[in-house]
Coordinates of C-alpha atoms and ligand atoms in Angstrom, one line a residue:
M13 CA -9.5 -17.2 15.4
I14 CA -11.1 -13.8 14.9
N15 CA -13.8 -12.0 16.9
A16 CA -16.5 -11.8 14.2
D17 CA -18.9 -9.6 16.3
R18 CA -16.2 -7.0 16.9
L19 CA -15.4 -6.9 13.2
W20 CA -19.0 -6.5 12.2
K21 CA -19.6 -3.8 14.8
N22 CA -16.6 -1.8 13.6
L23 CA -17.8 -2.1 10.0
L24 CA -21.2 -0.7 10.8
D25 CA -19.7 2.0 13.0
I26 CA -17.3 3.2 10.3
G27 CA -20.1 3.0 7.8
E28 CA -21.8 5.8 9.7
I29 CA -19.0 8.3 8.9
G30 CA -19.9 10.3 5.7
K31 CA -23.4 8.6 5.5
N32 CA -25.9 10.3 3.2
P33 CA -29.7 10.5 3.7
D34 CA -30.2 7.6 1.3
G35 CA -27.7 5.3 3.1
G36 CA -24.7 5.7 0.8
I37 CA -21.4 7.1 2.1
T38 CA -19.4 10.0 0.7
R39 CA -15.9 10.0 2.2
L40 CA -13.7 11.8 -0.3
A41 CA -9.9 12.0 0.2
F42 CA -8.6 14.6 2.7
T43 CA -12.1 15.8 3.6
K44 CA -13.6 16.1 7.1
E45 CA -15.3 12.7 6.7
D46 CA -12.0 11.0 5.6
R47 CA -10.2 12.5 8.5
Q48 CA -12.9 11.3 10.9
A49 CA -12.6 7.7 9.6
I50 CA -8.8 7.8 9.8
K51 CA -9.1 9.0 13.5
M52 CA -11.5 6.2 14.3
V53 CA -9.3 3.5 12.8
E54 CA -6.2 5.0 14.5
D55 CA -8.0 4.5 17.8
L56 CA -8.9 0.9 16.8
M57 CA -5.2 0.2 15.9
K58 CA -4.1 1.5 19.3
E59 CA -6.7 -0.6 21.1
A60 CA -5.3 -3.6 19.1
G61 CA -1.9 -2.9 20.6
L62 CA -0.3 -1.8 17.3
A63 CA 2.5 0.8 16.9
V64 CA 0.7 3.5 14.8
H65 CA 2.0 6.3 12.6
E66 CA 1.0 8.3 9.5
D67 CA 3.4 8.5 6.6
E68 CA 4.1 11.5 4.4
V69 CA 1.2 10.9 1.9
G70 CA -1.3 10.3 4.7
N71 CA -1.3 6.5 4.8
L72 CA -2.1 5.3 8.4
I73 CA 0.1 2.3 9.4
G74 CA -0.3 0.0 12.4
R75 CA 2.6 -2.4 13.0
K76 CA 2.7 -5.7 15.0
E77 CA 6.3 -6.5 15.8
G78 CA 7.8 -9.8 14.7
E79 CA 10.2 -12.1 16.6
D80 CA 12.7 -10.8 14.1
S81 CA 12.1 -7.0 13.8
N82 CA 14.5 -6.8 10.9
A83 CA 12.7 -9.4 8.9
P84 CA 10.7 -8.0 5.9
A85 CA 7.2 -7.2 6.9
V86 CA 4.0 -8.8 5.7
L87 CA 1.5 -6.1 4.7
I88 CA -2.3 -6.2 4.8
G89 CA -4.6 -3.4 4.2
S90 CA -7.0 -1.4 2.0
H91 CA -8.6 2.1 2.0
L92 CA -11.2 4.1 3.9
D93 CA -12.0 6.8 1.3
S94 CA -15.1 6.2 -0.8
V95 CA -16.7 7.2 -4.1
F96 CA -19.6 9.7 -4.1
N97 CA -22.6 7.9 -2.4
G98 CA -20.7 4.6 -2.2
G99 CA -21.1 1.5 -0.1
I100 CA -19.8 0.7 3.5
F101 CA -17.7 -2.4 2.6
D102 CA -15.5 -1.1 -0.3
G103 CA -12.1 -0.7 1.4
S104 CA -13.3 -0.6 5.0
L105 CA -13.6 -4.4 5.1
G106 CA -9.9 -4.9 4.3
V107 CA -8.8 -2.3 6.8
L108 CA -10.9 -3.5 9.7
A109 CA -10.3 -7.2 9.0
G110 CA -6.6 -6.5 8.9
I111 CA -6.8 -4.9 12.4
E112 CA -9.0 -7.7 13.6
V113 CA -6.5 -10.3 12.5
L114 CA -3.7 -8.7 14.4
Q115 CA -5.7 -8.0 17.5
S116 CA -6.9 -11.7 17.5
M117 CA -3.3 -12.9 17.0
T118 CA -2.2 -10.9 20.1
E119 CA -5.3 -12.1 22.1
N120 CA -4.5 -15.7 21.0
G121 CA -0.9 -15.3 22.1
I122 CA 0.4 -15.8 18.6
S123 CA 3.6 -14.3 17.4
T124 CA 5.3 -14.6 14.0
K125 CA 8.9 -14.2 12.8
H126 CA 8.0 -11.5 10.3
P127 CA 6.5 -8.2 11.5
I128 CA 3.0 -7.5 10.1
E129 CA 1.7 -4.0 9.1
V130 CA -1.9 -2.9 8.4
Y131 CA -2.0 -0.1 5.8
V132 CA -4.8 2.4 5.4
F133 CA -4.0 3.7 1.9
R134 CA -5.1 7.3 1.3
D135 CA -7.2 8.3 -1.7
E136 CA -7.5 4.9 -3.3
E137 CA -10.6 5.8 -5.3
G138 CA -9.3 9.0 -6.9
C139 CA -12.9 10.3 -7.1
R140 CA -12.2 13.8 -5.9
F141 CA -9.1 14.5 -8.0
N142 CA -9.8 11.9 -10.8
F143 CA -6.4 10.4 -10.0
S144 CA -6.5 7.2 -8.0
L145 CA -4.2 5.1 -5.7
L146 CA -2.4 8.1 -4.2
G147 CA -1.4 6.4 -1.0
S148 CA -0.2 3.2 -2.5
R149 CA 1.7 5.1 -5.2
G150 CA 3.4 7.1 -2.5
M151 CA 4.3 3.9 -0.6
S152 CA 5.5 2.0 -3.6
G153 CA 7.5 4.9 -5.0
T154 CA 5.5 5.5 -8.2
L155 CA 4.0 8.9 -7.2
K156 CA 5.4 11.9 -9.1
V157 CA 5.5 15.5 -7.9
E158 CA 3.4 16.6 -10.8
N159 CA 0.6 14.3 -9.7
L160 CA 0.0 16.6 -6.7
E161 CA -1.2 19.3 -9.1
Y162 CA -4.4 17.4 -9.9
R163 CA -7.4 19.6 -8.9
D164 CA -10.9 18.8 -7.7
N165 CA -13.9 20.6 -9.1
E166 CA -13.4 23.5 -6.7
G167 CA -10.0 24.0 -8.0
I168 CA -8.2 22.7 -4.9
S169 CA -5.0 20.8 -5.7
L170 CA -4.0 17.5 -4.2
A171 CA -1.1 19.3 -2.6
E172 CA -3.4 21.9 -1.0
A173 CA -5.7 19.2 0.3
M174 CA -2.8 17.4 1.8
K175 CA -1.6 20.6 3.5
S176 CA -5.2 21.1 4.9
C177 CA -4.6 17.8 6.7
G178 CA -1.4 19.1 8.2
M179 CA 0.9 17.3 5.8
N180 CA 3.9 18.7 3.9
P181 CA 3.4 17.5 0.3
E182 CA 7.0 18.3 -0.6
E183 CA 8.0 15.3 1.5
F184 CA 5.7 12.9 -0.3
F185 CA 8.7 10.8 -1.5
K186 CA 9.6 9.9 2.1
A187 CA 6.5 7.6 2.2
S188 CA 8.1 5.1 -0.2
R189 CA 9.2 1.8 1.2
R190 CA 12.2 -0.3 0.1
P191 CA 11.6 -3.7 -1.5
D192 CA 13.9 -5.4 1.1
E193 CA 11.6 -4.1 3.9
I194 CA 8.5 -5.9 2.5
K195 CA 7.9 -9.6 2.1
A196 CA 4.3 -9.7 0.7
Y197 CA 1.0 -7.7 0.5
L198 CA -2.4 -9.2 1.0
E199 CA -5.7 -7.4 0.6
L200 CA -9.2 -8.6 1.6
H201 CA -11.9 -6.8 -0.5
V202 CA -15.5 -7.2 -1.5
E203 CA -15.7 -8.6 -5.0
Q204 CA -17.9 -5.8 -6.3
G205 CA -19.1 -8.2 -9.0
K206 CA -21.5 -11.1 -9.4
V207 CA -19.3 -14.1 -10.0
L208 CA -19.1 -15.5 -6.4
E209 CA -22.9 -15.0 -6.0
C210 CA -23.6 -16.8 -9.3
E211 CA -21.4 -19.7 -8.0
N212 CA -23.0 -19.5 -4.6
L213 CA -19.6 -19.1 -2.9
Q214 CA -18.4 -16.9 0.0
V215 CA -14.8 -16.4 -0.9
G216 CA -12.7 -15.8 -4.1
V217 CA -9.0 -16.0 -4.7
V218 CA -7.9 -13.2 -7.0
T219 CA -5.7 -14.2 -10.0
G220 CA -4.9 -10.6 -11.2
I221 CA -6.2 -7.0 -11.4
A222 CA -7.4 -5.3 -14.6
S223 CA -5.5 -2.3 -16.0
S224 CA -6.8 1.2 -15.4
L225 CA -6.7 3.9 -18.1
R226 CA -8.4 7.2 -17.2
L227 CA -8.8 9.9 -19.9
M228 CA -10.3 13.5 -19.9
V229 CA -11.6 14.1 -23.5
T230 CA -12.3 17.6 -24.6
V231 CA -14.2 18.3 -27.9
T232 CA -14.2 21.9 -29.0
G233 CA -16.6 23.3 -31.7
K234 CA -18.5 26.5 -31.8
A235 CA -21.3 27.7 -29.5
D236 CA -24.2 29.2 -31.6
H237 CA -27.9 29.9 -31.7
A238 CA -30.0 26.8 -31.4
G239 CA -32.7 28.3 -33.5
A240 CA -31.1 30.3 -36.2
T241 CA -28.3 27.9 -37.1
P242 CA -29.1 25.3 -39.8
M243 CA -28.0 21.7 -39.0
N244 CA -25.3 21.7 -41.8
L245 CA -23.7 24.9 -40.5
R246 CA -23.1 23.7 -36.9
F247 CA -19.9 22.8 -35.0
D248 CA -21.8 20.9 -32.3
A249 CA -19.4 19.6 -29.7
L250 CA -22.0 17.5 -27.8
A251 CA -23.3 15.7 -30.9
A252 CA -19.7 14.7 -31.7
A253 CA -19.1 13.6 -28.0
A254 CA -22.2 11.5 -28.2
Q255 CA -20.9 9.7 -31.3
I256 CA -17.5 9.1 -29.5
I257 CA -19.2 7.8 -26.4
G258 CA -21.1 5.4 -28.7
V259 CA -17.8 4.2 -30.1
V260 CA -16.5 3.6 -26.5
E261 CA -19.4 1.3 -25.8
K262 CA -19.4 -0.5 -29.2
E263 CA -15.6 -1.1 -29.3
T264 CA -15.5 -2.2 -25.6
R265 CA -18.3 -4.6 -26.0
A266 CA -16.6 -6.1 -29.1
T267 CA -13.6 -7.2 -27.0
K268 CA -15.9 -9.4 -24.9
S269 CA -13.6 -8.9 -21.9
A270 CA -12.8 -5.2 -21.4
V271 CA -15.0 -2.6 -19.7
G272 CA -15.4 1.1 -20.7
T273 CA -17.3 3.8 -18.8
V274 CA -18.0 7.5 -19.4
G275 CA -18.7 8.6 -15.8
Q276 CA -18.6 12.4 -16.1
I277 CA -19.7 14.8 -18.9
H278 CA -20.0 18.6 -18.9
A279 CA -21.3 20.6 -21.9
Y280 CA -20.6 24.3 -22.1
P281 CA -22.0 26.9 -22.0
G282 CA -24.9 24.6 -21.1
G283 CA -27.9 26.6 -22.2
I284 CA -31.0 24.9 -23.5
N285 CA -31.0 27.1 -26.6
I286 CA -27.3 27.2 -27.2
I287 CA -25.4 24.7 -29.4
P288 CA -22.7 23.3 -27.1
G289 CA -19.3 24.8 -28.1
R290 CA -17.2 22.6 -25.8
V291 CA -17.7 19.3 -24.1
E292 CA -15.5 17.5 -21.5
F293 CA -16.0 13.9 -20.6
T294 CA -14.1 11.2 -18.8
V295 CA -13.3 7.7 -20.1
D296 CA -12.4 4.8 -17.8
L297 CA -11.1 1.7 -19.8
R298 CA -10.0 -1.6 -18.2
D299 CA -8.9 -5.1 -19.2
V300 CA -6.9 -7.9 -17.5
S301 CA -4.9 -8.2 -20.8
I302 CA -2.6 -5.3 -21.6
K303 CA -2.8 -6.2 -25.3
V304 CA -6.6 -5.9 -25.4
A305 CA -6.5 -2.7 -23.4
Q306 CA -3.9 -1.1 -25.8
Q307 CA -5.8 -2.2 -28.9
L308 CA -9.1 -0.9 -27.5
E309 CA -7.5 2.5 -26.6
K310 CA -6.0 2.8 -30.1
S311 CA -9.2 2.0 -31.9
I312 CA -11.3 4.4 -29.8
L313 CA -8.9 7.3 -30.1
S314 CA -8.5 6.9 -33.9
Q315 CA -12.3 6.9 -34.4
A316 CA -12.7 9.9 -32.1
E317 CA -10.1 11.7 -34.3
D318 CA -12.0 10.8 -37.5
I319 CA -15.4 12.0 -36.0
C320 CA -13.9 15.4 -35.0
T321 CA -12.1 15.9 -38.3
Q322 CA -15.2 15.2 -40.3
R323 CA -17.1 17.7 -38.2
G324 CA -14.4 20.3 -38.2
L325 CA -14.0 20.1 -34.4
K326 CA -10.9 20.0 -32.2
L327 CA -10.2 16.9 -30.1
E328 CA -7.9 16.9 -27.0
V329 CA -7.1 13.9 -24.9
D330 CA -5.6 14.3 -21.4
F331 CA -4.2 11.0 -20.0
L332 CA -5.1 11.2 -16.3
Q333 CA -3.7 7.9 -15.4
R334 CA -2.5 4.6 -16.9
V335 CA -1.9 1.6 -14.6
P336 CA -1.0 -1.7 -16.1
P337 CA -2.8 -5.0 -15.1
A338 CA -1.3 -6.5 -11.9
P339 CA -0.7 -10.3 -11.7
C340 CA -1.2 -11.9 -8.3
S341 CA 1.7 -14.0 -7.0
P342 CA 1.2 -17.8 -7.7
E343 CA 2.7 -18.6 -4.3
I344 CA 0.3 -16.3 -2.5
I345 CA -2.6 -17.6 -4.6
D346 CA -1.7 -21.2 -3.5
T347 CA -1.4 -20.1 0.2
I348 CA -4.8 -18.5 0.1
A349 CA -6.3 -21.6 -1.5
E350 CA -4.6 -23.8 1.1
S351 CA -6.1 -21.6 3.9
C352 CA -9.6 -22.0 2.3
R353 CA -9.2 -25.8 2.2
E354 CA -8.0 -25.9 5.9
L355 CA -11.1 -23.8 6.9
G356 CA -13.4 -25.9 4.8
I357 CA -14.3 -22.9 2.6
E358 CA -14.8 -23.7 -1.0
E359 CA -12.9 -21.1 -3.1
L360 CA -13.0 -19.8 -6.7
H361 CA -10.1 -18.3 -8.6
L362 CA -11.1 -15.1 -10.5
P363 CA -9.7 -11.8 -11.9
S364 CA -10.6 -8.4 -10.4
G365 CA -12.3 -5.9 -12.8
A366 CA -12.1 -3.3 -10.0
G367 CA -8.8 -1.5 -9.3
H368 CA -7.1 -1.8 -6.0
D369 CA -4.1 -0.5 -4.1
A370 CA -2.5 -3.9 -4.7
M371 CA -1.9 -2.8 -8.3
Q372 CA 0.6 -0.3 -7.1
V373 CA 2.1 -2.4 -4.2
V374 CA 3.0 -5.0 -6.9
N375 CA 5.9 -2.7 -7.8
L376 CA 7.4 -3.5 -4.4
C377 CA 6.5 -7.1 -3.5
P378 CA 4.4 -10.1 -4.5
I379 CA 0.6 -9.5 -4.0
G380 CA -2.4 -11.5 -3.2
M381 CA -6.1 -10.6 -2.8
I382 CA -9.1 -12.4 -1.2
F383 CA -12.6 -11.5 -2.3
V384 CA -15.8 -11.7 -0.3
R385 CA -19.1 -12.2 -2.1
S386 CA -21.1 -9.0 -2.9
Q387 CA -24.9 -9.2 -2.8
N388 CA -26.3 -8.8 -6.4
G389 CA -22.7 -7.8 -7.3
I390 CA -23.6 -4.2 -6.5
S391 CA -20.8 -1.7 -5.4
H392 CA -20.1 2.0 -5.6
H393 CA -23.7 2.3 -4.5
P394 CA -25.7 2.5 -1.3
A395 CA -27.0 -1.0 -1.8
E396 CA -23.5 -2.5 -1.6
W397 CA -23.8 -5.4 0.9
S398 CA -22.0 -8.4 2.2
T399 CA -23.4 -10.6 5.0
P400 CA -21.7 -10.9 8.4
E401 CA -21.1 -14.6 7.6
D402 CA -19.3 -13.9 4.4
C403 CA -17.2 -11.1 5.9
T404 CA -16.2 -13.5 8.7
A405 CA -15.3 -16.2 6.2
G406 CA -13.1 -13.7 4.3
A407 CA -11.4 -12.5 7.5
K408 CA -10.7 -16.1 8.7
V409 CA -9.0 -16.8 5.3
L410 CA -7.0 -13.6 5.8
Y411 CA -6.0 -14.6 9.3
Q412 CA -4.9 -18.1 8.2
T413 CA -3.0 -16.8 5.2
V414 CA -1.2 -14.0 7.1
L415 CA 0.0 -16.6 9.7
K416 CA 1.5 -18.7 6.9
L417 CA 3.1 -15.7 5.1
A418 CA 4.5 -14.2 8.3
E419 CA 5.6 -17.4 10.1
Ligands
LIG504 O1 -12.4 2.3 -9.4 C1 -12.1 1.2 -8.9 O2 -11.9 0.2 -9.6 C2 -11.9 1.0 -7.5 O3 -13.1 0.9 -6.8 N1 -11.0 2.0 -7.0
LIG505 MN1 -14.0 1.4 -5.0
LIG506 MN1 -11.9 -0.5 -3.1
LIG507 MN1 9.4 -16.7 7.2

């Protein structure tokens, strides 16, 4: 089976890269920290005896050959980039467990008909450029050239950041794989929620992944004197934005299933004694049902329009990304569940509220995901934690399932 101590040691080692004073990690795409983590994992892949290469969007790929090298490959993987001040398990667990599975197979003298590849997908979080799943879009052929024009808050574009890592962004399309090359994709990931913990279970079988809609909303009014301007003569962009943000929360709660978040807000010019003339804020909306997600989007945007019209302000909505919900393959769900039973691990079937690379790879092949319990359900935070025992249980289920899919 797998070498649990080696997996845990690698998790803690990679968790040191990009570590902040309060214990969180910041490893944004195409930064020094990101490159350091990629380098460490490249060395681990080589130690595991994998054939390693980086593709044209910066994905790192380690391949274990199959008895039939022309058979479609089984893919496993996840990401190494993080959010600002995030946790050490989000993404890294899936990458390191994938390498551990292949290294253990080789050490146990196990070969399979189908080749198996571990993917480290670049820029899954989309925290630096507000555009996520870059690597898995590139690999599944859904990346568009205009996507490389997204800029970070220093004005650096995705294309420029890729160039800074020695890549040629014009060749991004060469990263895409053909459907006939790939048999299935399997991702191990921390749950990032509280369901497994509430049920006191180590492992979850993911049934589907929620949609992801990301908006940049700009409200434009008129900056003016905070003291000399009577309330009825104001065009206050921040007061309007506050009303709209209240609508996001109210309408999302009313669905009883969706989630809605305003993670970033900037008011300009930003003086204590100036009425804000312009406000920019992000909206992140998700639901496992596309119907609920579309209805929610419509209701929020029409109320935002009304609020701005009544106040004589201008509303602009920039659609940063729209990814539909991704269903997991029933066959792979059954295979994961079978592995759990064989290992004596009780499993639970649940949807994923968090987004994952699997929601792009689903454009190429059937997908499956295995969750590991998150302590207090915390993630995207320094307190993100899963126990060595739970990580080992998840990695064992991954090992068992990969053997079945690749046999
Ligand atoms: O934002 C997400 O859902 C994921 O962590 N990328
Ligand atoms: Mn994440
Ligand atoms: Mn993740
Ligand atoms: Mn087969």
